[in-house]
Short mmCIF file of C-alpha atoms in Angstrom, two decimals:
data_model
loop_
_atom_site.label_atom_id
_atom_site.label_comp_id
_atom_site.label_asym_id
_atom_site.label_seq_id
_atom_site.Cartn_x
_atom_site.Cartn_y
_atom_site.Cartn_z
CA MET A 366 0.00 0.00 0.00
CA PHE A 367 2.79 2.33 0.98
CA GLU A 368 4.67 1.52 -2.18
CA VAL A 369 1.60 2.18 -4.29
CA ASN A 370 1.11 5.53 -2.59
CA MET A 371 4.79 6.27 -2.96
CA GLU A 372 4.58 5.42 -6.63
CA ASN A 373 1.55 7.65 -7.12
CA THR A 374 3.25 10.50 -5.35
CA LEU A 375 6.45 10.11 -7.25
CA LYS A 376 4.75 9.75 -10.60
CA THR A 377 5.73 12.60 -12.88
CA HIS A 378 3.67 13.77 -15.83
CA GLY A 379 5.67 14.82 -18.86
CA SER A 380 6.34 18.49 -19.20
CA LEU A 381 4.53 19.62 -16.02
CA ALA A 382 6.80 17.55 -13.79
CA TYR A 383 8.67 20.50 -12.28
CA SER A 384 7.85 24.11 -11.52
CA ASN A 385 9.68 26.91 -13.30
CA GLU A 386 10.85 30.44 -12.52
CA ALA A 387 7.83 32.12 -14.15
CA MET A 388 5.46 30.08 -11.95
CA HIS A 389 7.53 30.88 -8.87
CA GLN A 390 7.12 34.63 -9.45
CA GLU A 391 3.34 34.24 -9.75
CA TRP A 392 3.12 32.06 -6.59
CA ASN A 393 5.35 34.42 -4.64
CA THR A 394 3.15 37.44 -5.41
CA THR A 395 0.00 35.39 -4.78
CA ALA A 396 1.36 34.36 -1.36
CA TYR A 397 2.27 37.98 -0.56
CA TRP A 398 -1.27 39.22 -1.25
CA ALA A 399 -2.88 36.20 0.45
CA ASN A 400 -0.80 36.97 3.55
CA PHE A 401 -1.93 40.61 3.48
CA ILE A 402 -5.60 39.66 3.05
CA ALA A 403 -5.39 37.07 5.87
CA ILE A 404 -3.75 39.50 8.33
CA VAL A 405 -6.30 42.26 7.57
CA ASN A 406 -9.08 39.68 8.01
CA TYR A 407 -7.66 38.67 11.41
CA VAL A 408 -7.59 42.33 12.49
CA LEU A 409 -11.18 42.92 11.28
CA LEU A 410 -12.33 39.72 13.04
CA SER A 411 -10.76 40.80 16.34
CA PHE A 412 -12.49 44.20 15.99
CA SER A 413 -15.78 42.35 15.45
CA VAL A 414 -15.23 40.29 18.63
CA LEU A 415 -14.44 43.48 20.59
CA ALA A 416 -17.59 45.13 19.19
CA LEU A 417 -19.64 42.10 20.25
CA PHE A 418 -18.30 42.27 23.82
CA ARG A 419 -18.98 46.03 23.89
CA VAL A 420 -22.59 45.44 22.83
CA LEU A 421 -23.00 42.68 25.44
CA SER A 422 -21.40 44.59 28.30
CA ASP A 423 -22.63 48.16 27.83
CA ARG A 424 -26.30 48.20 28.85
CA GLN A 425 -26.42 51.99 28.83
CA LEU A 426 -25.24 52.31 25.26
CA PHE A 427 -27.61 49.62 24.02
CA TYR A 428 -30.86 49.60 25.97
CA LEU A 429 -31.65 45.95 25.33
CA PRO A 430 -28.97 43.25 24.99
CA PRO A 431 -29.27 41.16 21.80
CA SER A 432 -30.97 37.79 22.03
CA ILE A 433 -28.84 34.69 22.64
CA VAL A 434 -29.68 33.34 19.15
CA VAL A 435 -28.32 36.48 17.47
CA VAL A 436 -25.12 36.29 19.56
CA LEU A 437 -24.64 32.58 18.77
CA VAL A 438 -25.20 33.12 15.02
CA PHE A 439 -22.72 36.03 15.10
CA LEU A 440 -20.15 33.89 16.94
CA LEU A 441 -20.69 31.03 14.46
CA LEU A 442 -20.09 33.40 11.52
CA LEU A 443 -16.95 34.74 13.20
CA GLY A 444 -15.70 31.18 13.80
CA VAL A 445 -16.27 30.20 10.18
CA ALA A 446 -14.52 33.37 8.97
CA PHE A 447 -11.60 32.63 11.32
CA ILE A 448 -11.18 29.08 9.98
CA LEU A 449 -11.28 30.26 6.36
CA THR A 450 -8.76 33.02 7.09
CA THR A 451 -6.48 30.48 8.78
CA PHE A 452 -6.47 28.31 5.63
CA LEU A 453 -5.51 31.36 3.57
CA TYR A 454 -2.81 32.41 6.04
CA ARG A 455 -1.34 28.88 6.12
CA PHE A 456 -1.26 28.82 2.31
CA ALA A 457 0.67 32.09 2.26
CA ARG A 458 3.04 31.13 5.09
CA LYS A 459 3.84 27.65 3.75
CA MET A 460 4.38 28.95 0.23
CA ARG A 461 6.83 31.58 1.49
CA GLN A 462 8.61 28.98 3.65
CA ALA A 463 8.84 26.69 0.62
CA PHE A 464 10.63 29.42 -1.33
CA MET A 465 12.81 30.38 1.62
CA PHE A 466 14.03 26.88 2.53
CA GLY A 467 13.33 24.96 -0.70
CA GLU A 468 11.12 22.44 1.12
CA GLN A 469 8.96 20.27 -1.10
CA GLU A 470 6.72 19.35 1.86
CA ASP A 471 5.90 23.01 2.62
CA PHE A 472 5.09 23.49 -1.05
CA GLU A 473 2.58 20.60 -0.96
CA VAL A 474 1.01 21.75 2.33
CA ALA A 475 0.57 25.24 0.84
CA TRP A 476 -1.53 23.88 -2.02
CA LEU A 477 -3.46 21.64 0.38
CA ASN A 478 -4.42 24.76 2.36
CA LEU A 479 -5.48 26.69 -0.75
CA ARG A 480 -7.60 23.68 -1.74
CA ASN A 481 -9.17 23.66 1.75
CA TYR A 482 -9.81 27.40 1.54
CA PHE A 483 -11.67 27.03 -1.77
CA ARG A 484 -13.46 23.87 -0.67
CA TRP A 485 -14.81 25.26 2.60
CA THR A 486 -15.72 28.59 1.03
CA GLY A 487 -17.70 26.63 -1.57
CA ILE A 488 -19.42 24.45 1.04
CA ILE A 489 -20.40 27.52 3.09
CA MET A 490 -21.66 29.22 -0.08
CA ILE A 491 -23.86 26.18 -0.82
CA VAL A 492 -25.22 26.25 2.75
CA VAL A 493 -25.99 30.00 2.52
CA LEU A 494 -27.68 29.59 -0.90
CA ALA A 495 -29.74 26.65 0.43
CA ALA A 496 -30.78 28.79 3.43
CA TYR A 497 -31.81 31.62 1.08
CA LEU A 498 -33.83 29.18 -1.03
CA CYS A 499 -35.58 27.80 2.07
CA LEU A 500 -36.35 31.35 3.23
CA VAL A 501 -37.82 32.27 -0.17
CA LEU A 502 -39.91 29.08 -0.22
CA ILE A 503 -41.22 29.69 3.34
CA LEU A 504 -42.08 33.31 2.48
CA ALA A 505 -43.83 32.22 -0.73
CA TYR A 506 -45.78 29.56 1.20
CA LYS A 507 -46.86 32.10 3.83
CA LEU A 508 -47.82 34.61 1.14
CA VAL A 509 -49.97 32.01 -0.65
CA ASN A 510 -51.60 31.01 2.67
CA SER A 511 -52.35 34.64 3.56
CA PHE A 512 -54.10 35.09 0.20
CA GLY A 513 -56.07 31.89 0.89
CA ASP A 514 -57.22 33.26 4.28
CA MET A 515 -58.66 36.36 2.65
CA GLY A 516 -61.36 34.20 1.08
CA PRO A 517 -63.04 34.63 -2.34
CA PHE A 518 -63.44 38.17 -3.64
CA MET B 106 24.59 -5.80 0.16
CA GLU B 107 25.45 -2.78 2.20
CA ASN B 108 22.59 -0.99 3.94
CA ASN B 109 23.05 2.72 4.22
CA TYR B 110 21.17 3.73 7.36
CA GLU B 111 22.69 7.21 7.24
CA GLN B 112 20.40 8.19 4.38
CA PRO B 113 17.55 10.54 5.37
CA LEU B 114 14.06 9.05 5.06
CA ASP B 115 12.92 11.86 2.75
CA LEU B 116 15.69 11.23 0.24
CA GLY B 117 14.39 12.02 -3.22
CA PHE B 118 11.38 13.94 -1.89
CA GLU B 119 13.06 17.31 -1.54
CA ALA B 120 12.77 20.12 -4.06
CA LYS B 121 15.48 19.92 -6.70
CA GLU B 122 17.69 22.43 -8.36
CA SER B 123 17.78 22.81 -12.10
CA PRO B 124 21.14 22.46 -13.94
CA GLN B 125 21.33 26.29 -13.79
CA GLY B 126 21.07 26.15 -9.99
CA GLU B 127 17.46 27.45 -9.83
CA LEU B 128 15.02 26.09 -7.25
CA ARG B 129 12.42 23.73 -8.71
CA PHE B 130 9.52 21.96 -7.01
CA ARG B 131 8.19 18.62 -8.15
CA ILE B 132 4.57 18.73 -9.30
CA THR B 133 3.43 15.47 -7.72
CA SER B 134 0.11 13.74 -8.33
CA GLU B 135 -1.04 15.03 -4.91
CA ILE B 136 -0.42 18.63 -5.98
CA ARG B 137 -2.23 17.98 -9.27
CA ARG B 138 -5.19 16.65 -7.29
CA TYR B 139 -5.23 19.81 -5.14
CA TRP B 140 -5.03 22.04 -8.22
CA LYS B 141 -7.81 20.10 -9.91
CA GLU B 142 -10.14 20.38 -6.93
CA THR B 143 -9.29 24.07 -6.36
CA ALA B 144 -10.05 24.76 -10.02
CA ARG B 145 -13.37 22.88 -9.76
CA TRP B 146 -14.46 24.98 -6.80
CA GLY B 147 -13.26 28.06 -8.68
CA MET B 148 -15.51 27.09 -11.59
CA PHE B 149 -18.41 26.74 -9.13
CA PHE B 150 -17.71 30.26 -7.81
CA SER B 151 -17.59 31.66 -11.33
CA ILE B 152 -20.97 30.05 -12.15
CA ILE B 153 -22.47 31.60 -9.00
CA GLY B 154 -20.81 34.90 -9.94
CA LEU B 155 -22.34 34.72 -13.41
CA LEU B 156 -25.80 34.17 -11.87
CA TYR B 157 -25.20 37.17 -9.59
CA ILE B 158 -24.17 39.33 -12.57
CA GLY B 159 -27.29 38.22 -14.45
CA ILE B 160 -29.56 39.12 -11.51
CA ALA B 161 -27.79 42.51 -11.08
CA LEU B 162 -28.19 43.32 -14.79
CA LEU B 163 -31.86 42.26 -14.69
CA THR B 164 -32.45 44.52 -11.65
CA PHE B 165 -30.61 47.36 -13.42
CA PHE B 166 -32.75 47.18 -16.55
CA LEU B 167 -35.96 46.61 -14.57
CA SER B 168 -35.32 49.67 -12.37
CA ILE B 169 -34.62 51.81 -15.45
CA SER B 170 -37.71 50.58 -17.31
CA LEU B 171 -40.05 50.88 -14.28
CA LEU B 172 -38.74 54.06 -12.61
CA GLY B 173 -36.93 55.82 -15.45
CA ILE B 174 -33.25 56.76 -15.53
CA HIS B 175 -33.63 59.88 -13.29
CA GLU B 176 -35.70 58.28 -10.51
CA SER B 177 -33.47 55.20 -10.26
CA THR B 178 -30.14 57.06 -10.12
CA LEU B 179 -29.14 55.78 -6.68
CA SER B 180 -30.02 52.14 -7.31
CA THR B 181 -28.35 52.35 -10.74
CA PHE B 182 -25.19 53.70 -9.09
CA PHE B 183 -25.05 50.88 -6.53
CA ILE B 184 -25.72 48.19 -9.14
CA LEU B 185 -22.99 49.61 -11.41
CA VAL B 186 -20.50 49.71 -8.50
CA ALA B 187 -21.38 46.09 -7.62
CA LEU B 188 -20.92 45.06 -11.26
CA ALA B 189 -17.60 46.93 -11.50
CA ILE B 190 -16.35 44.89 -8.53
CA ILE B 191 -17.91 41.51 -9.36
CA VAL B 192 -17.23 41.30 -13.12
CA PRO B 193 -13.37 41.47 -12.95
CA LEU B 194 -13.32 39.04 -9.99
CA TRP B 195 -15.59 36.65 -11.86
CA TRP B 196 -13.50 36.88 -15.03
CA LEU B 197 -10.21 36.20 -13.19
CA MET B 198 -11.72 33.29 -11.24
CA PHE B 199 -13.16 31.81 -14.44
CA ARG B 200 -9.85 32.05 -16.29
CA PHE B 201 -7.90 30.61 -13.35
CA SER B 202 -10.27 27.63 -13.14
CA ARG B 203 -10.42 27.00 -16.86
CA TYR B 204 -6.67 27.17 -17.48
CA THR B 205 -5.68 25.23 -14.36
CA GLN B 206 -8.12 22.43 -15.25
CA LYS B 207 -6.70 22.45 -18.77
CA ALA B 208 -3.13 22.35 -17.44
CA VAL B 209 -3.82 19.34 -15.21
CA LEU B 210 -5.82 17.53 -17.88
CA HIS B 211 -3.42 18.07 -20.80
CA ASP B 212 -0.19 18.36 -18.82
CA ASP B 213 0.35 21.83 -20.22
CA PRO B 214 2.80 24.16 -18.40
CA ALA B 215 1.79 27.16 -20.55
CA ALA B 216 -1.86 26.76 -19.47
CA ALA B 217 -0.70 26.36 -15.84
CA HIS B 218 1.21 29.64 -16.11
CA VAL B 219 -1.86 31.46 -17.48
CA GLY B 220 -4.00 29.92 -14.73
CA PHE B 221 -1.64 31.00 -11.95
CA THR B 222 -1.24 34.48 -13.46
CA ASN B 223 -5.01 34.85 -13.13
CA LEU B 224 -4.91 33.54 -9.55
CA ARG B 225 -2.21 36.13 -8.73
CA ARG B 226 -4.29 38.92 -10.34
CA LEU B 227 -7.36 37.73 -8.41
CA PHE B 228 -5.56 37.98 -5.05
CA GLN B 229 -4.02 41.33 -6.06
CA LEU B 230 -7.44 42.74 -6.94
CA LEU B 231 -8.93 41.41 -3.68
CA GLY B 232 -6.09 43.01 -1.75
CA ILE B 233 -6.52 46.36 -3.51
CA LEU B 234 -10.30 46.27 -2.89
CA LEU B 235 -9.56 45.56 0.78
CA ILE B 236 -7.20 48.57 0.93
CA ILE B 237 -9.93 50.78 -0.64
CA LEU B 238 -12.41 49.47 1.95
CA LEU B 239 -9.98 50.20 4.80
CA VAL B 240 -9.35 53.74 3.50
CA PHE B 241 -13.11 54.25 3.25
CA TYR B 242 -13.55 53.01 6.85
CA GLY B 243 -10.73 55.31 7.95
CA ILE B 244 -12.38 58.34 6.34
CA VAL B 245 -15.76 57.49 7.92
CA ILE B 246 -14.14 57.11 11.38
CA LEU B 247 -12.21 60.38 10.92
CA ILE B 248 -15.36 62.29 9.90
CA SER B 249 -17.26 60.78 12.87
CA LEU B 250 -14.48 61.80 15.27
CA ILE B 251 -14.41 65.35 13.86
CA ALA B 252 -18.21 65.53 14.17
CA VAL B 253 -18.14 64.28 17.79
CA LEU B 254 -15.17 66.38 18.96
CA GLY B 255 -15.95 69.46 16.89
#
């Protein structure tokens, strides 16, 4: 089994067997911008957490505290955003380490993290779209029922 | 037969140098698999983006036809700004996905280069949009501070 996996991993495919200098320049710049985006996202997320605590603690500023459901949904969204940002940050960091130390393993882990970033963003997008669709269907159902309650004209 | 236990376990797995001394990474089947899946999700995002562009255009034309160009100025402005942001992102994502899939499928380094150029441009554009957003936030905070203190 190990040998088969080793063979698969070592298998090279013609002309795309090795990276080249032109690709390295593109990946380097991509990693630079991904790092910037991830760090800004981390800062914005920490501001959001601070804002949440401010809302929860300051009863004078906000007359009524938000309901527990709203707080939990907000925390869930922050958690999801944090995980996605971490995938992006790891991609950037591993790619830069790969160039710095010439480590093949870092190079592979970098692409694994970019794949995870795209995959989980896609899954969350599907969940959000499904939630929208459900909401539209529920609203349409309620609208039809409310017309039914009005009786014949 | 002499066993050489001094050899590192990852012998042959490290990145190699070209004859000119440049760093080169091996594009293993694992990396190809990651690229392929990333490109597939990218294609999914570009399809969703295309749907979004279609809905935005439909809203734009509907608001003009129902309200007239003068009454729908504000909504037209917001839709045009949204389109100006979404369309380039969608185009770069689409090209990255298409060319990376092509590169993996046909073992084509030229297509891979085009794909990764588009990925780089996509991240650059996202970064620049983020900078614009931060500057905008900064201006809003500054105006609020001046209004409160002044």
